[in-house]
Short mmCIF file of N, CA and C and ligand atoms in Angstrom, two decimals:
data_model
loop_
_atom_site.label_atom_id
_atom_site.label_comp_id
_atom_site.label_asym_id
_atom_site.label_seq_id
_atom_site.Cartn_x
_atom_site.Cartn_y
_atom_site.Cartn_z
N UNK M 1 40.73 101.61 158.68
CA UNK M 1 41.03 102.90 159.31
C UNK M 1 41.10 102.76 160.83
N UNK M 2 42.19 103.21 161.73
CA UNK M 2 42.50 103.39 163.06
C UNK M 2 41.03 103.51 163.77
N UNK M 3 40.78 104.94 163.06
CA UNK M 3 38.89 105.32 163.47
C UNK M 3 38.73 104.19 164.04
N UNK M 4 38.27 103.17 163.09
CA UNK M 4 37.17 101.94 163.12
C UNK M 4 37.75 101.18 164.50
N UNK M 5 38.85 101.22 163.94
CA UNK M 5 39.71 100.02 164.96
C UNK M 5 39.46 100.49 166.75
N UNK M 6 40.26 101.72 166.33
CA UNK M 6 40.76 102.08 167.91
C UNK M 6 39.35 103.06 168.67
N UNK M 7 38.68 103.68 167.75
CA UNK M 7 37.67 104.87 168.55
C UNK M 7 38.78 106.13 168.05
N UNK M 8 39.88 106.12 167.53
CA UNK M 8 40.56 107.18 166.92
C UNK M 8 41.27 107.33 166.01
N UNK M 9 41.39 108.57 164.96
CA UNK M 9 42.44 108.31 163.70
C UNK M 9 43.96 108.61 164.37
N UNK M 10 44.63 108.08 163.46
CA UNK M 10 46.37 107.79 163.80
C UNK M 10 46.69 109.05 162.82
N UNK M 11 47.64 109.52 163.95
CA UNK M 11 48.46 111.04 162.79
C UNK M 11 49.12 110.41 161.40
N UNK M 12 49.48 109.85 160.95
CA UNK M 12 49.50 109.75 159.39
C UNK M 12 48.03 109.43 158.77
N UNK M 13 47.20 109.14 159.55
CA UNK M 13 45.83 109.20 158.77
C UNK M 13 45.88 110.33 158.63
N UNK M 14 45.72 111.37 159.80
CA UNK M 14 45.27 112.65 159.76
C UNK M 14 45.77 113.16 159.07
N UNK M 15 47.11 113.03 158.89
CA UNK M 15 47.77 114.45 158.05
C UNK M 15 47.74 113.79 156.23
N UNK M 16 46.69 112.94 155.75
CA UNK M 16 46.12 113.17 154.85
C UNK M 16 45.06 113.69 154.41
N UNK M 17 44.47 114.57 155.88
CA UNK M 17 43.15 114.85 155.77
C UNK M 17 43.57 116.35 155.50
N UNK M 18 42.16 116.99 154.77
CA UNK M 18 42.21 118.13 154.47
C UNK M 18 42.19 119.20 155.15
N UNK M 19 41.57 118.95 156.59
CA UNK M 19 41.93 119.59 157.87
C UNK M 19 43.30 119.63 158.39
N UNK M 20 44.23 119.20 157.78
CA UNK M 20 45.41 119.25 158.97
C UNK M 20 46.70 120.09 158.30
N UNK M 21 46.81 121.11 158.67
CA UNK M 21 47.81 122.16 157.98
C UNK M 21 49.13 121.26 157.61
N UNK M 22 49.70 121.79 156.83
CA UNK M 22 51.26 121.49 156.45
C UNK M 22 52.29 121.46 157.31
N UNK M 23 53.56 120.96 157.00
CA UNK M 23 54.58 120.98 157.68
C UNK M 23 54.83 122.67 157.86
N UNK M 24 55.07 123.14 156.56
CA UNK M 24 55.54 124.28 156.45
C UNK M 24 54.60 125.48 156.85
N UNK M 25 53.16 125.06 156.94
CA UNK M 25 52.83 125.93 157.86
C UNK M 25 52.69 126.22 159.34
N UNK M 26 52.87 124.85 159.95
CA UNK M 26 53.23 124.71 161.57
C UNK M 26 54.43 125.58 161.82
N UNK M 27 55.54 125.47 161.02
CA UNK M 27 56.42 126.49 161.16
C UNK M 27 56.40 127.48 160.98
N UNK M 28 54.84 128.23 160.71
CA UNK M 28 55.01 129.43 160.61
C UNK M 28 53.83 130.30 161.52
N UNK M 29 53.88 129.72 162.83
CA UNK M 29 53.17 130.33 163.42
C UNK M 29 51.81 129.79 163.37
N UNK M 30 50.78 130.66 164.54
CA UNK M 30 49.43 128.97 164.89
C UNK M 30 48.68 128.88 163.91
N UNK M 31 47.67 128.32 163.90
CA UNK M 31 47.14 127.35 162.99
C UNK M 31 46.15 126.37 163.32
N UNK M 32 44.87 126.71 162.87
CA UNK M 32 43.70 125.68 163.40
C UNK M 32 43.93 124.00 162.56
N UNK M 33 44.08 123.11 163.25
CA UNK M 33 43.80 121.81 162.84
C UNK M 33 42.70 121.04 163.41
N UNK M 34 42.04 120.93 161.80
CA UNK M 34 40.65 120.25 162.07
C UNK M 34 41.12 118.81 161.93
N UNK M 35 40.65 118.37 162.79
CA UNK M 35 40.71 116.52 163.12
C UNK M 35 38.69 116.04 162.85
N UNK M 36 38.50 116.60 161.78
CA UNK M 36 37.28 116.11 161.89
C UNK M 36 37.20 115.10 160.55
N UNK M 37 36.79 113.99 160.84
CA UNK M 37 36.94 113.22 159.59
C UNK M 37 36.21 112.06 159.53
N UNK M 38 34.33 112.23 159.83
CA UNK M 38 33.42 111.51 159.93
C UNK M 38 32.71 112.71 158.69
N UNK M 39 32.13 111.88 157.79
CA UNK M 39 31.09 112.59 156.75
C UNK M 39 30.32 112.85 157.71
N UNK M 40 29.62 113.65 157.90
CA UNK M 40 28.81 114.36 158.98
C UNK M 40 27.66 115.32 158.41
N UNK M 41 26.58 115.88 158.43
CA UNK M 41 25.93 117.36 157.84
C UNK M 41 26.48 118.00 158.94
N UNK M 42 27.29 118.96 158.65
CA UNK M 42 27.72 119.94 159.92
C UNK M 42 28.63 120.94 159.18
N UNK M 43 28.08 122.19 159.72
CA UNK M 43 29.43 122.77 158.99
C UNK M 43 29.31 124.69 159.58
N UNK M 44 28.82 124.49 161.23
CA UNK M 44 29.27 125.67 161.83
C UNK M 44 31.06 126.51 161.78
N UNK M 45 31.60 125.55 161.59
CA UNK M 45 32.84 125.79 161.53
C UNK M 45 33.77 126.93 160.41
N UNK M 46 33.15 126.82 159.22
CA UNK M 46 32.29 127.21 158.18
C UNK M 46 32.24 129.01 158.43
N UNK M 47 31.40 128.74 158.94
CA UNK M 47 30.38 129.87 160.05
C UNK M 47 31.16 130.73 160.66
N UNK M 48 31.80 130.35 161.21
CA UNK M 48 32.57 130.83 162.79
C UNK M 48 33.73 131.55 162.41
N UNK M 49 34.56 131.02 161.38
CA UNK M 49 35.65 131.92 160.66
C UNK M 49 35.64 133.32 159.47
N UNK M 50 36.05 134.54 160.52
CA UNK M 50 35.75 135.42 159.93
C UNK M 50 36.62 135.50 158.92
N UNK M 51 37.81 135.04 158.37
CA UNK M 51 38.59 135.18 157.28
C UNK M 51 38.91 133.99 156.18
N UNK M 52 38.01 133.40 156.35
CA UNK M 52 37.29 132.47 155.51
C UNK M 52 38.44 131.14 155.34
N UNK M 53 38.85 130.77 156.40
CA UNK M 53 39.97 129.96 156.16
C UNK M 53 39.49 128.43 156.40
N UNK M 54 37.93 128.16 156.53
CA UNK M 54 37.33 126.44 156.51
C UNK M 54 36.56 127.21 155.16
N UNK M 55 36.93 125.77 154.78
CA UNK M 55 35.86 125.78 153.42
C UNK M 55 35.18 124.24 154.09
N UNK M 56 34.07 124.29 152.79
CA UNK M 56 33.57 122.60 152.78
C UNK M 56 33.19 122.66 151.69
N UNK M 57 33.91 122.16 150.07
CA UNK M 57 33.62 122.28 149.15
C UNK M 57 32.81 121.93 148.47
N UNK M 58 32.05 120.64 148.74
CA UNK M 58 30.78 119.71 148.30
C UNK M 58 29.74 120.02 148.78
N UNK M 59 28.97 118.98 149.11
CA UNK M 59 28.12 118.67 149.99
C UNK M 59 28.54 119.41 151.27
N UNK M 60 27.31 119.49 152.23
CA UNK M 60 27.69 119.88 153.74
C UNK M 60 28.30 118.58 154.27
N UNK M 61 28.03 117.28 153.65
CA UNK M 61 28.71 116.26 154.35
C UNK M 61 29.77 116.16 154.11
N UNK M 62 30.44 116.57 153.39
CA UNK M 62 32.16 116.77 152.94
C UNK M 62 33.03 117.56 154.32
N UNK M 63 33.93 116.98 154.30
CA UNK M 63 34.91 116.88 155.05
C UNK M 63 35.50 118.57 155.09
N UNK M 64 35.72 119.48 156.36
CA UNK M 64 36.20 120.76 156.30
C UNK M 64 37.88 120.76 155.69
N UNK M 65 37.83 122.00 154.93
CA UNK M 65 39.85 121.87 154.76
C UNK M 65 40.03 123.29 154.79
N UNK M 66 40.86 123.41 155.54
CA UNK M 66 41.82 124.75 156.22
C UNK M 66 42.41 124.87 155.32
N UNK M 67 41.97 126.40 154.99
CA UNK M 67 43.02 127.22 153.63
C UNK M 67 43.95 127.92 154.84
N UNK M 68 45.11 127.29 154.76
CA UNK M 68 46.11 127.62 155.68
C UNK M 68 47.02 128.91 155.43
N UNK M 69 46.60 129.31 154.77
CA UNK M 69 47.42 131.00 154.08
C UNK M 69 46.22 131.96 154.87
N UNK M 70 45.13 132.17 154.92
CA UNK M 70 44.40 132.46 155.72
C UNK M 70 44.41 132.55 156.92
N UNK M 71 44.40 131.44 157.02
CA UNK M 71 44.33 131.18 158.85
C UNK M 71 45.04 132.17 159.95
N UNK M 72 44.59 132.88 161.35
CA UNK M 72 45.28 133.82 162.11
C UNK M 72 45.44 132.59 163.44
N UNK M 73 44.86 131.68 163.61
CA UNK M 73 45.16 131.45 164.65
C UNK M 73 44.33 131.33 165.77
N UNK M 74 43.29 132.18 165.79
CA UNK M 74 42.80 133.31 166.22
C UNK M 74 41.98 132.00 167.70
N UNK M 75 41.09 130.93 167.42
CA UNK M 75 40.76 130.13 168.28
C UNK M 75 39.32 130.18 168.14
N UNK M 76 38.58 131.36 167.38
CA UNK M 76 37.32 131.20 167.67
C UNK M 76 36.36 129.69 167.26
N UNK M 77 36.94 129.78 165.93
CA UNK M 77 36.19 128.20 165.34
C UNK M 77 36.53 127.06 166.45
N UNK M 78 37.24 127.03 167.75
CA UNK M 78 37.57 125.46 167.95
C UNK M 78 36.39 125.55 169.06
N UNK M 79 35.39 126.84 169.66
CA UNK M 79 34.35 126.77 170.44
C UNK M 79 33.26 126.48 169.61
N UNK M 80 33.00 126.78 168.75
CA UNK M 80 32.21 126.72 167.57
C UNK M 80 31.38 125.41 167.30
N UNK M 81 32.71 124.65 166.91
CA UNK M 81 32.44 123.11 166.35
C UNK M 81 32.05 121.83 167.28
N UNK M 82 30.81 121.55 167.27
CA UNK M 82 30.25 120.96 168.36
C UNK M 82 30.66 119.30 168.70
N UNK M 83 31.41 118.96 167.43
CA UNK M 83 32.09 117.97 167.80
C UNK M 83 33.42 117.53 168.19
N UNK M 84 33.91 118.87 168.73
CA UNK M 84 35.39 119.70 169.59
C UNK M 84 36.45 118.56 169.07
N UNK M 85 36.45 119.08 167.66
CA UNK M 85 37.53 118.30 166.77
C UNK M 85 37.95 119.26 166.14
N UNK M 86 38.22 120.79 166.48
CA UNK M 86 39.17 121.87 165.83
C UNK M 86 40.13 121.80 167.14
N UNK M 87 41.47 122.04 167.01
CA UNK M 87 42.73 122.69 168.02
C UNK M 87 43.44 123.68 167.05
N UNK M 88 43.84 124.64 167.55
CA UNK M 88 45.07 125.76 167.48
C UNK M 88 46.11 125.37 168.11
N UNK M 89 47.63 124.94 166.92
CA UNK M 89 48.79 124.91 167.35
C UNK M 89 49.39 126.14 166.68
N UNK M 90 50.05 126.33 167.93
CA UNK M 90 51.56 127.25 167.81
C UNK M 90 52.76 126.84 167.86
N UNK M 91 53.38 125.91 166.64
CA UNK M 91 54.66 125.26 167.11
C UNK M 91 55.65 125.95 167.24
N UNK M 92 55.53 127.72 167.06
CA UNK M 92 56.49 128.54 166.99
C UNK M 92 56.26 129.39 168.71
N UNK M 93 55.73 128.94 169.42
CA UNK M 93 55.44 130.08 170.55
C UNK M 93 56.43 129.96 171.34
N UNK M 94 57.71 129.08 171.43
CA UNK M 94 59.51 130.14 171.91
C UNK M 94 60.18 128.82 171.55
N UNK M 95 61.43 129.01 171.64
CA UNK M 95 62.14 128.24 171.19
C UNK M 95 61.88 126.89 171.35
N UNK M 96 61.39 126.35 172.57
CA UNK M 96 61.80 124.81 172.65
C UNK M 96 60.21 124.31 172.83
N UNK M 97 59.30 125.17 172.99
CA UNK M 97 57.61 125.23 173.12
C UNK M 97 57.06 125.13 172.57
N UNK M 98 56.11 124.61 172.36
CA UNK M 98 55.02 124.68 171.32
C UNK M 98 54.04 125.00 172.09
N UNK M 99 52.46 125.27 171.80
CA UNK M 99 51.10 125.96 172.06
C UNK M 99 50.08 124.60 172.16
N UNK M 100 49.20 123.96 172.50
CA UNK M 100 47.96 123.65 171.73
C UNK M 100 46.48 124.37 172.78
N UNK M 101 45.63 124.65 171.50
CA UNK M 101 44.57 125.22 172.19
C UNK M 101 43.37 123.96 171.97
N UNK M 102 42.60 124.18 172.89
CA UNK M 102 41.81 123.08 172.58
C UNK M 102 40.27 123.58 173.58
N UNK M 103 39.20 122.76 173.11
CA UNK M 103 37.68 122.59 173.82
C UNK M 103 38.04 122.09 174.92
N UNK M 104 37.67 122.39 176.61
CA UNK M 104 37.53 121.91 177.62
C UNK M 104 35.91 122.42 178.10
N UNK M 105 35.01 121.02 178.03
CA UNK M 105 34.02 121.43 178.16
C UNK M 105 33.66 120.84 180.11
N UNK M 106 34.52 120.78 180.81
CA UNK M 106 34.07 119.79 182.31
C UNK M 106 35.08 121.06 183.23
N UNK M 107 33.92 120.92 184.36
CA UNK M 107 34.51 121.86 185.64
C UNK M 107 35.53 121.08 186.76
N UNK M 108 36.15 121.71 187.71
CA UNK M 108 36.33 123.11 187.72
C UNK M 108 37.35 123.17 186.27
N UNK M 109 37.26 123.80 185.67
CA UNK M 109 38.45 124.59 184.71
C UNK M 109 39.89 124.48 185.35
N UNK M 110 40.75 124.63 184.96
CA UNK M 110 42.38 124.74 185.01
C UNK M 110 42.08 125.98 185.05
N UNK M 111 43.49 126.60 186.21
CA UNK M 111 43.92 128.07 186.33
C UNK M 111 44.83 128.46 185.30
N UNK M 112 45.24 129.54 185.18
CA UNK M 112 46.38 129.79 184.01
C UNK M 112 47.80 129.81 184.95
N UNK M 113 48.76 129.29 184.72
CA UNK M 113 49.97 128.93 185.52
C UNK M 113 49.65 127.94 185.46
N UNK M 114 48.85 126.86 185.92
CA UNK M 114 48.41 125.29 187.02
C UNK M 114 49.68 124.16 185.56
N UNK M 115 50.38 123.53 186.42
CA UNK M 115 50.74 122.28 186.21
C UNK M 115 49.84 121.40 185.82
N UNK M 116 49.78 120.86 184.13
CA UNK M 116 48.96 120.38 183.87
C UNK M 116 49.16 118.62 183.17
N UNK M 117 48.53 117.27 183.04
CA UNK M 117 49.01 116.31 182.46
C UNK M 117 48.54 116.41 181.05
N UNK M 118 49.43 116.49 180.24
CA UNK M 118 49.13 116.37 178.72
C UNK M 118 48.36 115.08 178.14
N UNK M 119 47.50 114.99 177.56
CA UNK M 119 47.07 114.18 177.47
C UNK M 119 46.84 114.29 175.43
N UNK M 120 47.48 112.82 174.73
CA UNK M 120 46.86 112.60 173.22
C UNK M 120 45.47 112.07 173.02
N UNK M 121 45.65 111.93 171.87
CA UNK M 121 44.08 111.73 171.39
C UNK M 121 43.50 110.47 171.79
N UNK M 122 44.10 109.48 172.73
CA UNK M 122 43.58 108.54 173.07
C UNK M 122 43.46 108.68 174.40
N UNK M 123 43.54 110.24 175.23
CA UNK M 123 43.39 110.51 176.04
C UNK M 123 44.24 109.59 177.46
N UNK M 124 45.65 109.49 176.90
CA UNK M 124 47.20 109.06 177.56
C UNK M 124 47.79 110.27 178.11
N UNK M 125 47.98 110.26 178.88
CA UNK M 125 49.07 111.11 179.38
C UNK M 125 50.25 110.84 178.46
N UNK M 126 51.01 112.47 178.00
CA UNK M 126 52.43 112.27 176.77
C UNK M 126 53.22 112.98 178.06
N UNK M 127 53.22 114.09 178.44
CA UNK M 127 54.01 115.00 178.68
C UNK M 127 53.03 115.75 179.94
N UNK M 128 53.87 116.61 181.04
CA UNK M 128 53.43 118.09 181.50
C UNK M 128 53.12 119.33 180.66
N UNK M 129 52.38 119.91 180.95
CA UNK M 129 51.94 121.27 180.46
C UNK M 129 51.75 122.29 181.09
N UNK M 130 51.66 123.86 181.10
CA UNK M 130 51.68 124.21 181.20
C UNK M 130 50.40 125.38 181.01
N UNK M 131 49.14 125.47 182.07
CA UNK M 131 48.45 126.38 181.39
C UNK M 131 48.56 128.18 180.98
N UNK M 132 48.71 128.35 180.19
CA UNK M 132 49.23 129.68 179.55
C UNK M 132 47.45 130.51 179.39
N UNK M 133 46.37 130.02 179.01
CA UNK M 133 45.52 130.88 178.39
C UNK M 133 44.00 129.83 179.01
N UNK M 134 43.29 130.44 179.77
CA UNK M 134 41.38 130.07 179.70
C UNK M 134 40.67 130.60 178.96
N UNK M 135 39.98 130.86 177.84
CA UNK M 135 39.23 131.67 177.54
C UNK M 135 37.62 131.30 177.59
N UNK M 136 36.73 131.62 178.38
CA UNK M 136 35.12 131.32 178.44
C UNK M 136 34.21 132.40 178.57
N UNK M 137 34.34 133.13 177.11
CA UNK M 137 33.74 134.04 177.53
C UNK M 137 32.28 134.17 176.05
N UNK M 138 31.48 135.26 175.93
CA UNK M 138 30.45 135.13 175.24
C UNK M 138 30.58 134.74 173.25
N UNK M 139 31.41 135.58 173.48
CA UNK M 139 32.13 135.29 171.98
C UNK M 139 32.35 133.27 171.74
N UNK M 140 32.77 132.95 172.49
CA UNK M 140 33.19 131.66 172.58
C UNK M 140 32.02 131.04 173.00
N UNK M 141 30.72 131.30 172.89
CA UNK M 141 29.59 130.35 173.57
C UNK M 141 29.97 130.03 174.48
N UNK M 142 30.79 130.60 175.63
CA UNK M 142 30.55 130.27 176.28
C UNK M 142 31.20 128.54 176.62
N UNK M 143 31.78 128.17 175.89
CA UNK M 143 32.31 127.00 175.54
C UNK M 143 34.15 127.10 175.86
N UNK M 144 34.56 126.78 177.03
CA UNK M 144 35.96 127.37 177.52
C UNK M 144 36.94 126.58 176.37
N UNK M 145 37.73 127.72 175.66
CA UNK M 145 39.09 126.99 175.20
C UNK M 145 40.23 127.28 176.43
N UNK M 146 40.94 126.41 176.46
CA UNK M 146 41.90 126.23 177.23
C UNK M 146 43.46 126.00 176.36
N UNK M 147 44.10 126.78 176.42
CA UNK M 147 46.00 126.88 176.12
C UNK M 147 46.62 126.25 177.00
N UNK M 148 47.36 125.46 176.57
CA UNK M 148 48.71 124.66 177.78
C UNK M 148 49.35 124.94 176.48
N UNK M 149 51.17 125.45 177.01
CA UNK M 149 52.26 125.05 176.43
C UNK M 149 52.74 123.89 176.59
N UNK M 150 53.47 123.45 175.82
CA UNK M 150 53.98 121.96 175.97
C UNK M 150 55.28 122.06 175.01
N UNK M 151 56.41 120.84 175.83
CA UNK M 151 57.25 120.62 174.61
C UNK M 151 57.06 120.47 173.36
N UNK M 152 58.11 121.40 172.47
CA UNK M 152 57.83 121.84 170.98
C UNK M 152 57.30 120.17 170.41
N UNK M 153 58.37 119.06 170.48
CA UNK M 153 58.08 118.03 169.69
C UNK M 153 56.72 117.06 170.43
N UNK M 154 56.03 117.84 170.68
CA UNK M 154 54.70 117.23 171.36
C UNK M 154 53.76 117.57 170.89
N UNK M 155 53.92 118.66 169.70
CA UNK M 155 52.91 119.58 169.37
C UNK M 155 51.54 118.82 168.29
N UNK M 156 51.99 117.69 167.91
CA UNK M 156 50.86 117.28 166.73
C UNK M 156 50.32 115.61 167.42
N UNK M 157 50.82 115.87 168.56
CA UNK M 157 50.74 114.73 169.60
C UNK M 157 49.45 115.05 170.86
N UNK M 158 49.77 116.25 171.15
CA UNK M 158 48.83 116.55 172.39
C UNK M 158 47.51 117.19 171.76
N UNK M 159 46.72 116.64 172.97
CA UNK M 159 45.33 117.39 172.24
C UNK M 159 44.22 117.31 173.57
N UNK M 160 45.00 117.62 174.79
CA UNK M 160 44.01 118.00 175.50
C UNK M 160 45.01 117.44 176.84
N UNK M 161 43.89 118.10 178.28
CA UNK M 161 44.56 117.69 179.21
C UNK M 161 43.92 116.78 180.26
N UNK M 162 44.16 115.99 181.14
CA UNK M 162 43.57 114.81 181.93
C UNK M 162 42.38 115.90 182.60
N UNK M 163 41.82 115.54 183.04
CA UNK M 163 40.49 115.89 183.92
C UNK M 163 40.41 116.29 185.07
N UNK M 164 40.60 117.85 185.67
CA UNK M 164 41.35 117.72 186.79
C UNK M 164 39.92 117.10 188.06
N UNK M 165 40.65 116.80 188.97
CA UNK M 165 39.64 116.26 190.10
C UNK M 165 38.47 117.17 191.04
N UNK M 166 37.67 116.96 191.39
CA UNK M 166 36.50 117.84 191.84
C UNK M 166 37.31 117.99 193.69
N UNK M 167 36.85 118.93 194.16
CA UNK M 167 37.85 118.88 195.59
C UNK M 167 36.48 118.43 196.60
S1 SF4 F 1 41.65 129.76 164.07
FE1 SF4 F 1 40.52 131.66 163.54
S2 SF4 F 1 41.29 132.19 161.51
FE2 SF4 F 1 41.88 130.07 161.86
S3 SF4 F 1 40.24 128.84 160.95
FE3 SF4 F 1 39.73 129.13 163.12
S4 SF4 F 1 38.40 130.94 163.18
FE4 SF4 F 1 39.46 130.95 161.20
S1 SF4 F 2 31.88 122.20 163.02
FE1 SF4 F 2 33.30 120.61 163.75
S2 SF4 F 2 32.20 118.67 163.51
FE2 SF4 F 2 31.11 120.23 162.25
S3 SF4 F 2 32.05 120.02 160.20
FE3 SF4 F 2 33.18 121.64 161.29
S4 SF4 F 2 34.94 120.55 162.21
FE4 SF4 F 2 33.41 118.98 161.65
#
């Protein structure tokens, strides 16, 4: 497994995991994808969704899977999960755009407008972004999710943004 190898799973790992929505539901508007895929006891995530769209069917060490007919989008579970391996994509948010929401837990925060470097899961710069949304507020522990738009075909690629610098 990539995991072992690299310190990260490779998107065709992932999108055999039970966390990672469908083709056909990326196209239909956002959508939490859990990238969590260490047997773990954990299962706030669970918890956090008011329309019951994480299950964990076994054990608590069993792996979360997104009932994706459910799902709103909504962002609360990705403050939730303490091992900030939930994101919200919107591959539908305008024509050529896609969404990702994600955990930014390091200061100062990104402004909403700010020019941002996209960064994948191996924490590379892919692309520019765009911040669209901060949210840090009590509902969210307090735990800031952060929105950048990004090019549509970037969307199952990006998953966070470089670190901006302290002044
Ligand atoms: S994004 Fe909202 S609706 Fe979807 S799984 Fe997370 S908490 Fe539930
Ligand atoms: S809260 Fe996060 S780390 Fe814990 S089981 Fe859910 S997705 Fe995995």
């Amino acid at each position: 497994m990539a995991l072992l190898k690299n310190g990260y799973i490779s998107l065709s790992e992932l999108k055999n995991e039970k966390g990672y929505p469908s083709e056909e539901r990326f196209n239909e508007g956002p959508v939490a994808v859990i990238e969590c895929i260490q047997e773990i006891p954990c299962n706030p995530c669970v918890e956090a969704c008011d329309f019951g769209a994480i299950e964990i069917e076994g054990p608590i060490t069993d792996k979360p899977k997104i009932i994706e007919d459910k799902c709103i989008g909504c962002g609360k579970c990705i403050a939730k999960c303490p091992g900030l391996a939930i994101f919200v994509v919107d591959k539908t948010h305008s024509e050529s755009f896609a969404s990702v929401s994600f955990p930014y837990e390091f200061l100062p925060l990104p402004d909403k407008g700010m020019e941002v470097e996209a960064v994948n899961r191996e924490g590379k710069v892919v692309c520019q972004g765009e911040v669209i949304r901060v949210i840090n507020n009590k509902e969210f522990d307090r735990t800031p999710v952060v929105t950048i738009k990004i090019p549509e075909d970037k969307f199952d690629v990006v998953r966070g943004i470089k670190r901006r610098k302290e002044k």
